[in-house]
Amino acid sequence: MAKKKAGVAAVNQEVLGAIKTSAQDIHRKIVARKKPTMKFPVRSLANVKYRPDRGYFEIAGQKKERTLTVNTVKTFAQTLRMIALSKELVENDDIATKREAYYVSKNWEDARFNEQPESDTVMDDVEAFFSVNREQLGFIPEEKGGDVAGRLIVIDHDRDTGKTLRIDCTKFGSGAYSIPISVERLEFETSAAFILVIETAGMFQRLVKHNYWKQANCILVSMGGVPTRACRRFIRRLADFKKIPVYVFVDGDPYGITNIYRTLKVGSGNAAHLNEFFCVPQATFLGITPQDIVDYKLPTHPLKDVDVKRARDAIKNDPFIRHHKEWVKAIEQLLQMEVRAEQQALAKHGLNYVIETYLPEKLAHPERFLP
Amino acid sequence: MAKKKAGVAAVNQEVLGAIKTSAQDIHRKIVARKKPTMKFPVRSLANVKYRPDRGYFEIAGQKKERTLTVNTVKTFAQTLRMIALSKELVENDDIATKREAYYVSKNWEDARFNEQPESDTVMDDVEAFFSVNREQLGFIPEEKGGDVAGRLIVIDHDRDTGKTLRIDCTKFGSGAYSIPISVERLEFETSAAFILVIETAGMFQRLVKHNYWKQANCILVSMGGVPTRACRRFIRRLADFKKIPVYVFVDGDPYGITNIYRTLKVGSGNAAHLNEFFCVPQATFLGITPQDIVDYKLPTHPLKDVDVKRARDAIKNDPFIRHHKEWVKAIEQLLQMEVRAEQQALAKHGLNYVIETYLPEKLAHPERFLP
């Protein structure tokens, strides 16, 4: 418990230290009658590199400078106020969504934001400036998402009493643990062999209903579509902490592969300053693979135009897909077969075929999973 | 525990009994060389009544008949197979999503469905035929949604051991209990005074983070937008069981009022055969009311065209809104002010103004809530 408290404090102290240093720097320049300056990494696809060794899209060296002048005074002031709000949040163990931060600014008089996109941009700048993720600054996303069941104890604490809470994810019956919006302070205990990450709520519910995590000794995580930041960060922290692999089970279609899986594993282009925190490099692709459609004689749907476009795009432009020959081959196979298959298509062979046959057969050979 | 088991069995026995009776009826007719017939309520807005006394849109008396003929033989067979699948699910305490049921049919040879909309329609017919909700037949929706925190113990059971699981929603820290897709068998223990149902995940997270449920002695439920079936049914069963009121806290805009709140309270037009199970008649509207925008000097956004259209439509066509003069007045006020306000706009007065001032002030006068 003492260790935990110290851990929480350490994260906070680091952020608070960085905030104070930058504020003192600006203050010193003003007192010395010099123009204060802040440098932000440029956040755009053009300033991004794919780093196969690190496993994520990384922001390159380009920076933009914001110097205090007559033209920048309002944005400069807004940036400082946003940093001050972050300091207040961290000190008080509080949180604010982007939207709340926008409304808080309504009391900043001349520094108030007129529209939320303006305050979002400043928040993104601040996040990139400190090279931390927003959640560490006390800013949280609007959206929630991600459910967990199985061999995992999440360790949280009661805000009022400081008491440690041990949340046992084997004890929720047909329900699950819902991942909070900010997961930075959670700790974990688990003896699970792997994390099974599932696209659809329906498939997750089936595996939960049948206590599949017992049989497979694993942790089940439901993404419910494209995973939210909180869900990705939760999986990443858990996988890092316990050094266990992450197997991803999604629909066998271009959306499941290039949007859901790729976003989970290496992040996305337009948030490259964040991928370091939100990617899950230890993820591999269990299925549904294009070859599964053949091997398991799955019922299919024809590829839609949007699927074809997405698949061709990935082969041509996605640095992650292009880096992995196996992925290019798999997507070409899908294009050539002109079909896609949903993970629930396994129900053709019986509702619990997925539990009794498909997953055990696949899990016997994780070395064959797509990268 | 014995009581619980009996309770579960009773629900199942009732459904199984109804299935057997209808099957025997059809079988008897066939053996007697008569044409078997099934009667389904017509599922359309034209066959719906608003029943203020019962509190929901109710299906009227119109029925359609399906008699076994050369033309109907395939649909008739599919209906019987769907009923047989339901029987299997209920007997084995299993579940199937609409999508899974569609794929299961791929093994029904000539009775297989070609497209999922066909199997969805047959499932809806079966549901209306037995006058139960789909979940009681073992069929579950694809989508999940709804998080719970606060003064509530959910009672579920472990499928393998039969052991009772007591899930204490005060012990999830910054996380929450995620409502399962089917909630028919859950039981509850609570000493809470009311259920506070919240539109946005961000606001829910704030109230959870600050243990607001302790101070207010309540149960917090996050809908995350328009509530899913599971979320609505969960709130309904909980409110019925404990006879406690449901207060709804959503954005002050036509979408929050006519889509989210109205759907939660009385159900929707195109699923009238279900509203009996999914409506929450004990719900009242805490805020954000149009008058709150004035009283709390909230920052606003202008109404968009779609908001205006939605508001005018509700006043003109929505039987629930039209039945309640207060609602017509409130929506007219919104139209006249030409603005809308998000629940997080309260942050203008400080991030925790909602906890320290707004909610306590509103909760002091539940008799003033909109109906």
XYZ file of C-alpha atoms in Angstrom:
742
model
C 0.000 0.000 0.000
C 2.785 2.402 0.935
C 4.507 1.393 -2.276
C 1.360 2.055 -4.276
C 0.888 5.524 -2.820
C 4.533 6.300 -3.538
C 3.991 5.104 -7.118
C 1.025 7.374 -7.669
C 2.893 10.275 -6.135
C 5.912 9.615 -8.372
C 3.872 9.879 -11.591
C 2.290 13.100 -10.346
C 5.554 14.578 -9.116
C 7.118 14.036 -12.515
C 4.332 15.886 -14.341
C 4.179 18.633 -11.707
C 7.954 19.015 -11.900
C 7.836 19.431 -15.673
C 5.020 21.985 -15.396
C 6.915 24.015 -12.800
C 10.169 23.962 -14.780
C 8.499 25.244 -17.933
C 6.562 27.900 -16.018
C 9.729 29.113 -14.268
C 11.514 29.259 -17.597
C 8.822 31.484 -19.066
C 8.661 33.593 -15.925
C 12.436 34.108 -15.944
C 12.386 35.322 -19.537
C 9.573 37.765 -18.870
C 11.325 39.183 -15.815
C 14.509 39.568 -17.907
C 12.368 41.415 -20.515
C 13.021 38.733 -23.130
C 10.336 37.153 -25.333
C 9.228 33.802 -23.850
C 9.014 30.877 -26.306
C 7.451 27.402 -26.277
C 8.361 24.632 -28.734
C 5.798 22.035 -29.831
C 6.360 18.970 -32.012
C 4.491 19.292 -35.317
C 1.527 16.923 -35.176
C 0.902 15.685 -38.734
C 1.375 12.588 -40.859
C 4.233 14.315 -42.664
C 6.142 14.387 -39.382
C 5.756 10.657 -38.642
C 8.049 7.628 -38.992
C 7.197 3.933 -38.627
C 9.677 2.375 -36.221
C 9.452 -1.412 -36.592
C 11.975 -1.861 -33.760
C 9.823 0.126 -31.338
C 6.590 -1.054 -32.877
C 4.700 2.179 -33.442
C 4.338 5.291 -35.591
C 6.689 7.825 -34.061
C 6.745 11.568 -34.299
C 9.762 12.921 -36.174
C 11.894 15.930 -35.211
C 9.968 18.859 -36.681
C 8.912 21.477 -34.139
C 6.878 24.634 -34.271
C 7.686 27.591 -32.068
C 5.230 29.824 -30.275
C 6.858 33.085 -29.206
C 4.931 35.658 -27.208
C 4.079 38.520 -29.581
C 1.116 40.773 -30.174
C -0.281 38.178 -32.612
C 0.168 35.134 -30.406
C -0.704 36.664 -27.052
C -4.146 35.085 -26.798
C -3.029 31.548 -27.737
C 0.024 31.940 -25.521
C -2.144 32.927 -22.573
C -4.571 30.091 -23.304
C -1.721 27.595 -23.380
C -0.477 28.792 -20.004
C -3.974 28.659 -18.507
C -4.449 25.158 -19.873
C -1.158 24.141 -18.245
C -2.308 25.771 -14.987
C -5.582 23.812 -15.158
C -3.606 20.613 -15.625
C -1.489 21.447 -12.554
C -4.658 21.961 -10.513
C -6.099 18.631 -11.719
C -2.951 16.671 -10.925
C -2.570 18.272 -7.498
C -6.182 17.525 -6.570
C -6.347 14.077 -8.154
C -9.184 15.359 -10.332
C -10.013 14.938 -14.018
C -11.526 17.011 -16.823
C -12.789 15.987 -20.230
C -11.870 18.071 -23.284
C -15.394 19.424 -23.199
C -15.207 20.354 -19.510
C -11.872 22.098 -20.067
C -13.529 24.114 -22.813
C -16.344 25.184 -20.467
C -13.927 25.953 -17.633
C -12.283 28.459 -19.985
C -15.517 30.431 -20.091
C -14.289 31.964 -16.832
C -10.885 32.920 -18.234
C -12.203 36.284 -19.475
C -10.204 37.411 -22.533
C -8.430 34.048 -22.695
C -11.705 32.138 -23.036
C -12.151 29.838 -26.032
C -14.967 30.562 -28.465
C -15.254 27.026 -29.832
C -14.230 23.646 -28.462
C -11.932 22.784 -31.415
C -9.720 25.705 -30.331
C -9.345 24.383 -26.807
C -8.818 20.829 -28.110
C -5.911 22.049 -30.240
C -4.285 23.823 -27.312
C -4.733 20.701 -25.173
C -3.093 18.572 -27.891
C -0.218 21.070 -28.000
C 0.238 20.887 -24.239
C 0.198 17.102 -24.368
C 2.864 17.036 -27.080
C 4.849 19.769 -25.328
C 5.312 17.677 -22.194
C 5.657 14.422 -24.191
C 3.151 12.725 -21.932
C -0.318 11.475 -22.672
C -3.277 13.689 -21.853
C -4.440 11.356 -19.106
C -1.237 12.004 -17.153
C -2.119 15.709 -17.222
C -5.562 14.962 -15.756
C -7.352 15.411 -19.092
C -9.571 12.496 -20.064
C -11.430 11.585 -23.270
C -15.227 11.784 -23.480
C -15.723 8.227 -24.534
C -15.534 5.103 -22.464
C -15.206 1.568 -23.731
C -13.700 -1.800 -23.031
C -14.920 -4.603 -20.795
C -12.836 -7.173 -18.966
C -13.505 -10.640 -17.550
C -11.267 -13.494 -16.496
C -8.080 -14.163 -14.583
C -7.206 -10.683 -13.490
C -7.282 -8.652 -10.328
C -7.294 -4.909 -10.968
C -5.896 -2.878 -8.103
C -7.443 0.538 -7.646
C -7.967 2.702 -4.582
C -10.898 4.379 -2.903
C -10.506 8.110 -3.324
C -11.994 8.993 0.067
C -10.396 6.393 2.312
C -7.240 5.690 0.306
C -8.025 2.012 0.867
C -6.797 -0.459 -1.730
C -9.558 -2.036 -3.834
C -8.907 -5.480 -5.314
C -11.284 -5.947 -8.233
C -11.471 -9.641 -9.098
C -12.544 -10.051 -12.719
C -13.402 -13.733 -12.208
C -16.323 -12.782 -9.981
C -18.666 -10.852 -12.262
C -20.813 -13.683 -13.585
C -22.314 -12.718 -16.917
C -21.234 -9.097 -16.355
C -17.776 -7.580 -16.599
C -15.395 -4.918 -15.320
C -15.817 -1.718 -17.273
C -12.482 0.011 -17.938
C -12.434 3.562 -16.533
C -11.610 6.527 -18.779
C -8.197 6.987 -17.198
C -6.166 3.888 -16.336
C -2.791 5.423 -15.480
C -2.935 4.487 -11.823
C -4.299 0.986 -12.016
C -2.112 -1.954 -11.013
C -2.580 -5.620 -11.794
C -2.254 -9.142 -10.450
C -2.666 -12.065 -12.803
C -1.510 -15.583 -13.526
C -3.113 -15.575 -16.985
C -1.102 -16.896 -19.926
C -2.380 -14.301 -22.391
C -4.891 -11.549 -23.118
C -7.582 -12.341 -25.681
C -8.914 -9.136 -27.216
C -12.272 -9.464 -28.955
C -13.973 -7.192 -31.485
C -17.667 -7.754 -30.876
C -19.690 -7.546 -27.689
C -21.681 -10.623 -28.782
C -18.614 -12.867 -29.049
C -17.252 -11.490 -25.769
C -20.563 -12.285 -24.067
C -20.440 -15.875 -25.378
C -16.918 -16.425 -24.022
C -17.859 -14.819 -20.702
C -21.100 -16.786 -20.413
C -19.167 -20.042 -20.815
C -16.312 -19.003 -18.499
C -13.921 -19.515 -21.401
C -11.178 -17.745 -19.446
C -11.075 -20.698 -17.010
C -10.434 -23.267 -19.695
C -7.863 -21.118 -21.524
C -6.342 -19.415 -18.455
C -6.626 -15.971 -19.962
C -8.033 -12.478 -19.632
C -10.886 -11.522 -21.987
C -11.153 -7.935 -23.195
C -14.024 -6.659 -25.328
C -13.229 -3.671 -27.551
C -16.754 -3.194 -28.945
C -15.400 -2.026 -32.321
C -12.425 0.296 -32.717
C -10.832 0.417 -29.265
C -10.999 3.654 -27.270
C -7.848 5.265 -25.904
C -8.621 3.933 -22.435
C -9.074 0.391 -23.720
C -5.801 0.479 -25.702
C -3.877 1.974 -22.810
C -5.334 -0.595 -20.405
C -4.252 -3.519 -22.611
C -0.818 -1.985 -23.131
C -0.170 -1.357 -19.431
C -1.432 -4.823 -18.501
C 0.649 -6.557 -21.190
C 3.772 -4.558 -20.293
C 3.339 -5.145 -16.600
C 2.872 -8.899 -16.813
C 4.905 -9.544 -19.973
C 2.112 -11.600 -21.495
C 1.141 -11.780 -25.157
C -1.982 -10.167 -26.605
C -4.000 -12.159 -29.146
C -6.539 -10.307 -31.233
C -9.766 -11.922 -32.440
C -11.696 -9.762 -34.896
C -13.800 -10.059 -38.033
C -11.980 -11.282 -41.132
C -12.420 -8.130 -43.183
C -10.350 -5.081 -44.133
C -11.961 -3.050 -41.352
C -11.060 -5.599 -38.671
C -7.504 -5.864 -39.962
C -6.519 -2.345 -40.952
C -8.672 -0.288 -38.643
C -9.247 -2.242 -35.473
C -6.165 -4.461 -35.276
C -3.672 -2.028 -36.769
C -4.877 0.823 -34.558
C -4.552 -1.365 -31.479
C -1.086 -2.597 -32.399
C 0.769 0.411 -33.797
C -1.555 3.361 -33.331
C -2.880 5.813 -35.865
C -1.248 8.408 -38.101
C -3.011 11.508 -36.853
C -2.131 10.940 -33.208
C 1.515 9.994 -33.669
C 2.660 11.945 -30.627
C 0.580 9.494 -28.566
C 1.224 6.112 -30.104
C 4.132 5.528 -27.773
C 1.586 5.228 -24.951
C -1.378 3.757 -26.755
C 0.062 1.139 -29.096
C 0.207 -2.530 -28.117
C 3.342 -3.860 -29.870
C 2.976 -7.286 -28.236
C -0.324 -7.887 -30.099
C -0.591 -10.583 -32.764
C -3.512 -11.509 -34.994
C -5.268 -14.766 -34.064
C -8.116 -14.462 -36.546
C -10.354 -14.461 -38.449
C -7.573 -14.741 -41.074
C -8.331 -14.976 -44.791
C -6.967 -18.551 -44.641
C -9.459 -19.355 -41.814
C -12.279 -18.612 -44.239
C -10.977 -21.468 -46.401
C -9.890 -23.857 -43.623
C -13.093 -23.536 -41.592
C -15.435 -23.282 -44.587
C -16.969 -20.120 -43.151
C -20.110 -18.491 -44.559
C -19.058 -15.194 -46.116
C -20.343 -11.905 -47.457
C -19.020 -10.334 -50.664
C -16.495 -7.526 -50.161
C -18.165 -4.130 -50.500
C -16.576 -1.348 -52.544
C -15.478 0.329 -49.346
C -13.783 -2.911 -48.237
C -11.907 -3.204 -51.525
C -10.831 0.426 -51.354
C -9.679 0.043 -47.750
C -7.709 -3.134 -48.563
C -6.000 -1.656 -51.629
C -5.203 1.491 -49.683
C -3.571 -0.509 -46.903
C -1.330 -2.419 -49.326
C -0.340 0.773 -51.067
C -0.017 3.310 -48.245
C -0.049 1.794 -44.762
C 3.566 1.655 -43.532
C 2.728 -1.096 -41.043
C 1.049 -3.397 -43.568
C 3.752 -2.721 -46.165
C 6.459 -3.596 -43.672
C 4.990 -7.094 -43.120
C 4.976 -9.303 -46.228
C 2.580 -11.726 -44.499
C 0.015 -8.965 -44.171
C 0.322 -7.881 -47.781
C -0.153 -11.526 -48.794
C -3.139 -12.035 -46.490
C -4.911 -8.911 -47.705
C -4.210 -9.866 -51.318
C -5.758 -13.273 -50.607
C -8.896 -11.550 -49.266
C -9.086 -9.332 -52.346
C -8.676 -12.317 -54.590
C -11.407 -14.334 -52.792
C -13.638 -11.208 -52.900
C -15.285 -12.119 -49.580
C -15.176 -11.285 -45.884
C -16.244 -13.307 -42.830
C -17.493 -12.214 -39.412
C -16.133 -13.858 -36.282
C -19.627 -15.083 -35.481
C -19.718 -17.013 -38.766
C -18.129 -19.874 -36.791
C -21.646 -20.454 -35.389
C -22.412 -22.300 -38.605
C -20.684 -25.305 -37.034
C -22.586 -24.920 -33.762
C -22.843 -22.038 -31.322
C -19.938 -23.213 -29.180
C -17.682 -24.452 -31.973
C -15.618 -21.324 -31.368
C -14.941 -22.457 -27.794
C -14.603 -26.181 -28.384
C -12.681 -26.229 -31.664
C -11.651 -22.973 -33.278
C -9.911 -21.192 -30.406
C -8.128 -24.319 -29.072
C -6.859 -25.166 -32.566
C -5.601 -21.653 -33.168
C -4.078 -21.232 -29.703
C -2.062 -24.430 -30.166
C 0.043 -22.476 -32.685
C 0.467 -18.825 -31.712
C 3.663 -18.802 -33.788
C 1.420 -18.944 -36.850
C -0.493 -15.798 -35.924
C -0.173 -12.903 -38.332
C 2.207 -10.185 -37.090
C -30.012 -19.679 -3.042
C -32.696 -22.349 -3.309
C -35.178 -19.567 -3.930
C -32.986 -18.092 -6.639
C -32.612 -21.390 -8.482
C -36.345 -21.887 -8.355
C -36.818 -18.360 -9.713
C -34.553 -19.012 -12.674
C -36.241 -22.308 -13.357
C -39.679 -20.671 -13.218
C -38.829 -18.138 -15.955
C -37.435 -20.930 -18.118
C -40.301 -23.297 -17.437
C -42.795 -20.661 -18.490
C -41.081 -20.089 -21.843
C -40.500 -23.795 -22.400
C -44.135 -24.504 -21.595
C -45.319 -21.930 -24.130
C -42.995 -23.349 -26.783
C -44.227 -26.895 -26.184
C -47.893 -25.887 -26.236
C -47.575 -24.109 -29.572
C -45.546 -26.968 -31.063
C -48.112 -29.540 -29.931
C -50.893 -27.427 -31.378
C -49.208 -27.355 -34.794
C -48.356 -31.039 -34.590
C -51.958 -31.959 -33.735
C -53.273 -30.044 -36.739
C -50.802 -31.678 -39.100
C -51.650 -35.161 -37.818
C -55.361 -34.349 -38.291
C -54.495 -33.264 -41.866
C -55.530 -29.669 -41.164
C -53.537 -26.588 -42.125
C -51.520 -25.330 -39.127
C -51.644 -21.582 -38.445
C -49.663 -19.129 -36.357
C -50.879 -15.643 -35.393
C -48.454 -12.753 -34.918
C -49.204 -9.224 -33.709
C -48.601 -6.675 -36.476
C -45.432 -4.790 -35.592
C -45.817 -1.263 -36.936
C -46.460 2.277 -35.733
C -49.988 2.063 -37.111
C -50.702 -0.725 -34.627
C -49.518 1.197 -31.554
C -51.322 3.053 -28.744
C -49.858 5.320 -26.088
C -51.137 4.184 -22.696
C -50.460 6.919 -20.150
C -51.811 4.711 -17.348
C -49.325 1.948 -18.129
C -46.632 4.348 -19.219
C -45.566 2.950 -22.563
C -46.388 2.605 -26.249
C -48.491 -0.533 -26.478
C -49.175 -2.789 -29.397
C -52.820 -2.759 -30.508
C -54.934 -5.726 -31.490
C -54.085 -6.213 -35.169
C -52.671 -9.647 -35.977
C -51.280 -11.265 -39.097
C -51.774 -14.949 -39.746
C -49.226 -17.354 -41.199
C -50.920 -20.515 -42.498
C -48.900 -23.381 -43.890
C -49.325 -23.307 -47.680
C -47.089 -23.866 -50.684
C -46.175 -20.169 -50.604
C -45.419 -19.925 -46.910
C -43.749 -23.281 -46.398
C -40.207 -21.911 -46.175
C -41.005 -19.107 -43.727
C -43.187 -21.479 -41.732
C -40.356 -23.997 -41.460
C -37.891 -21.251 -40.555
C -40.203 -20.007 -37.813
C -40.438 -23.509 -36.340
C -36.669 -23.998 -36.501
C -36.138 -20.622 -34.834
C -38.511 -21.697 -32.062
C -36.619 -24.997 -31.756
C -33.322 -23.096 -31.478
C -34.823 -21.001 -28.712
C -35.921 -24.136 -26.868
C -32.385 -25.501 -27.085
C -30.921 -22.233 -25.785
C -33.284 -22.028 -22.833
C -32.768 -25.684 -21.899
C -28.976 -25.340 -21.991
C -28.820 -21.893 -20.397
C -27.075 -20.677 -23.540
C -27.430 -17.531 -25.647
C -27.273 -16.556 -29.309
C -27.051 -13.155 -30.949
C -29.221 -12.360 -33.973
C -26.116 -12.757 -36.092
C -25.244 -16.133 -34.583
C -28.791 -17.367 -35.112
C -28.467 -16.379 -38.752
C -25.238 -18.379 -39.110
C -26.690 -21.364 -37.237
C -29.382 -21.480 -39.933
C -26.684 -22.183 -42.521
C -27.006 -25.789 -41.391
C -30.799 -25.895 -41.811
C -30.502 -26.932 -45.466
C -33.528 -25.696 -47.419
C -34.714 -23.694 -44.418
C -31.479 -21.683 -44.264
C -31.698 -17.885 -44.426
C -29.978 -16.105 -47.302
C -29.607 -12.752 -45.548
C -29.593 -11.748 -41.904
C -32.560 -9.331 -42.213
C -34.728 -12.372 -43.045
C -33.718 -14.207 -39.889
C -34.062 -11.012 -37.828
C -37.660 -10.661 -39.009
C -38.505 -14.238 -38.104
C -36.912 -13.736 -34.696
C -38.992 -10.592 -34.135
C -42.096 -12.567 -35.110
C -41.276 -15.327 -32.649
C -40.678 -12.768 -29.912
C -44.042 -11.117 -30.557
C -45.745 -14.495 -30.932
C -44.838 -15.558 -27.404
C -45.299 -12.011 -26.025
C -41.971 -12.218 -24.270
C -38.775 -10.322 -24.901
C -36.102 -11.917 -27.036
C -33.725 -12.262 -24.100
C -36.199 -14.632 -22.404
C -35.968 -16.841 -25.490
C -32.158 -16.927 -25.213
C -31.652 -14.466 -28.061
C -29.452 -11.491 -27.192
C -28.631 -8.240 -28.983
C -25.178 -7.640 -30.489
C -24.510 -4.451 -28.644
C -23.541 -3.994 -25.058
C -23.719 -0.808 -23.046
C -24.392 0.611 -19.648
C -22.078 0.965 -16.663
C -23.042 0.958 -13.009
C -21.407 2.266 -9.846
C -22.693 2.974 -6.355
C -24.934 1.513 -3.692
C -25.933 -1.711 -5.361
C -25.138 -5.381 -5.050
C -25.907 -7.327 -8.208
C -26.582 -11.000 -7.606
C -25.515 -13.312 -10.401
C -24.353 -16.914 -10.384
C -21.330 -18.825 -11.628
C -22.417 -21.001 -14.516
C -20.048 -23.868 -13.683
C -20.412 -24.087 -9.926
C -23.911 -22.630 -9.532
C -22.434 -20.543 -6.737
C -24.036 -17.187 -6.004
C -21.911 -14.179 -6.947
C -22.457 -10.931 -5.055
C -21.120 -8.078 -7.144
C -20.665 -4.987 -4.995
C -20.830 -1.876 -7.170
C -19.284 0.275 -4.429
C -16.001 -1.574 -4.887
C -14.983 -0.759 -8.461
C -12.849 2.324 -7.714
C -12.658 4.490 -10.824
C -14.039 1.581 -12.898
C -17.586 0.253 -12.996
C -19.763 -2.825 -13.375
C -20.536 -3.404 -17.017
C -24.130 -4.535 -17.607
C -24.259 -7.900 -19.411
C -26.210 -8.277 -22.651
C -28.937 -10.295 -20.943
C -30.074 -9.216 -17.487
C -33.178 -11.381 -17.016
C -31.686 -13.474 -14.231
C -29.946 -10.835 -12.193
C -31.189 -10.001 -8.722
C -30.458 -6.979 -6.608
C -29.777 -5.728 -3.105
C -29.716 -2.024 -2.429
C -30.491 0.628 0.142
C -30.131 3.437 -2.400
C -32.766 6.171 -2.471
C -32.792 6.532 -6.255
C -31.119 5.669 -9.550
C -29.331 8.502 -11.344
C -29.091 7.769 -15.064
C -26.472 9.805 -16.936
C -26.073 10.482 -20.655
C -22.340 10.969 -21.105
C -19.444 8.774 -20.076
C -17.467 11.876 -19.099
C -20.068 13.059 -16.570
C -20.480 9.521 -15.221
C -16.715 9.288 -14.725
C -16.690 12.565 -12.795
C -19.447 11.384 -10.428
C -17.729 8.004 -9.997
C -14.313 9.566 -9.436
C -15.743 11.671 -6.619
C -17.804 8.841 -5.102
C -20.904 10.963 -5.609
C -23.099 7.940 -4.865
C -21.924 8.014 -1.223
C -23.002 11.588 -0.672
C -26.326 11.152 -2.489
C -27.016 7.536 -1.461
C -27.762 6.467 -5.002
C -26.898 4.167 -7.876
C -25.166 5.735 -10.887
C -25.875 4.336 -14.347
C -24.099 5.535 -17.488
C -26.014 5.130 -20.743
C -23.288 6.401 -23.074
C -25.826 7.946 -25.474
C -29.097 6.261 -26.439
C -29.460 3.375 -23.974
C -29.131 -0.201 -25.263
C -31.871 -2.752 -24.619
C -29.794 -4.339 -21.870
C -29.267 -1.011 -20.147
C -32.978 -0.090 -20.295
C -34.049 -3.508 -19.068
C -31.503 -3.401 -16.249
C -32.770 -0.031 -15.018
C -36.366 -1.187 -15.322
C -35.885 -4.437 -13.415
C -33.862 -2.692 -10.718
C -36.410 0.123 -10.315
C -39.339 -2.325 -10.243
C -37.625 -4.623 -7.805
C -36.688 -1.954 -5.293
C -39.512 0.509 -5.995
C -37.108 3.411 -6.262
C -37.359 6.406 -8.589
C -35.190 6.920 -11.652
C -33.824 10.413 -12.315
C -32.446 11.161 -15.731
C -29.581 13.603 -16.304
C -28.925 14.323 -19.984
C -27.956 17.184 -22.275
C -30.480 19.999 -22.576
C -31.226 19.552 -26.251
C -33.952 17.960 -28.374
C -31.866 14.812 -28.816
C -31.405 14.326 -25.071
C -35.100 14.917 -24.435
C -36.902 13.209 -27.305
C -34.448 10.484 -28.209
C -32.557 9.486 -25.099
C -35.026 10.315 -22.315
C -38.215 9.457 -24.176
C -36.807 6.134 -25.402
C -35.746 5.220 -21.878
C -39.078 6.180 -20.341
C -41.751 4.959 -22.760
C -39.866 3.052 -25.461
C -39.839 3.551 -29.194
C -42.496 3.301 -31.891
C -40.938 0.615 -34.045
C -40.483 -1.843 -31.207
C -43.874 -1.442 -29.567
C -44.252 -5.156 -28.872
C -41.265 -4.798 -26.532
C -41.827 -1.551 -24.715
C -43.684 -3.355 -21.962
C -40.347 -4.866 -20.939
C -37.942 -2.115 -21.869
C -39.664 1.097 -20.823
C -38.917 2.740 -17.469
C -42.188 4.423 -16.462
C -40.758 5.492 -13.095
C -38.236 7.773 -14.834
C -38.427 11.557 -14.468
C -36.295 14.268 -16.040
C -33.857 15.961 -13.650
C -32.057 18.056 -16.259
C -30.615 19.825 -18.124
C -34.025 21.521 -18.521
C -34.508 24.567 -20.741
C -35.169 26.558 -17.558
C -31.808 25.371 -16.128
C -30.087 27.135 -19.018
C -31.571 30.380 -17.726
C -31.298 29.696 -13.982
C -27.696 28.480 -14.088
C -26.537 30.902 -16.806
C -25.118 28.018 -18.813
C -22.925 28.500 -21.869
C -24.931 27.358 -24.891
C -24.688 26.402 -28.534
C -27.225 27.563 -31.140
C -29.858 24.966 -32.090
C -28.938 23.282 -35.360
C -31.523 22.756 -38.099
C -31.774 19.105 -37.124
C -32.476 20.135 -33.504
C -35.259 22.476 -34.585
C -36.762 19.808 -36.824
C -36.598 17.221 -34.056
C -38.191 19.579 -31.536
C -41.023 20.629 -33.863
C -41.613 17.019 -34.785
C -41.908 15.995 -31.140
C -44.492 18.686 -30.372
C -46.479 17.747 -33.442
C -46.240 13.947 -33.578
C -44.845 12.364 -30.438
C -47.774 10.978 -28.412
C -45.736 11.044 -25.209
C -44.644 14.671 -25.532
C -48.131 15.729 -26.652
C -49.687 14.030 -23.644
C -47.610 16.132 -21.223
C -48.282 19.874 -21.413
C -45.095 20.537 -19.376
C -43.030 18.906 -22.090
C -44.668 20.837 -24.882
C -43.991 24.030 -22.933
C -40.373 23.114 -22.202
C -39.618 22.278 -25.817
C -41.306 25.463 -26.983
C -39.103 27.386 -24.545
C -36.004 25.761 -26.074
C -37.191 26.626 -29.583
C -37.829 30.179 -28.524
C -34.376 30.571 -26.883
C -32.836 28.975 -29.994
C -30.068 27.353 -27.950
C -29.077 24.045 -26.378
C -26.750 23.240 -23.446
C -24.626 20.180 -22.693
C -24.606 18.701 -19.212
C -20.905 19.444 -18.965
C -21.599 23.168 -19.486
C -22.000 23.304 -15.688
C -18.167 23.171 -15.590
C -18.205 26.897 -16.346
C -18.839 27.407 -12.611
C -16.058 25.009 -11.638
C -15.478 21.362 -12.432
C -17.288 20.087 -9.357
C -20.105 22.624 -9.307
C -22.316 19.813 -10.617
C -21.602 17.789 -7.461
C -21.528 20.596 -4.924
C -24.385 22.769 -6.157
C -26.388 21.687 -9.196
C -27.342 18.134 -8.265
C -28.063 18.901 -4.573
C -30.276 21.858 -5.566
C -32.189 19.820 -8.114
C -32.534 16.744 -5.907
C -34.077 18.846 -3.140
C -37.172 19.126 -5.380
C -37.822 15.966 -7.373
C -41.481 17.010 -7.530
C -40.380 19.732 -9.958
C -38.774 17.281 -12.395
C -40.309 17.138 -15.849
C -42.529 14.065 -16.350
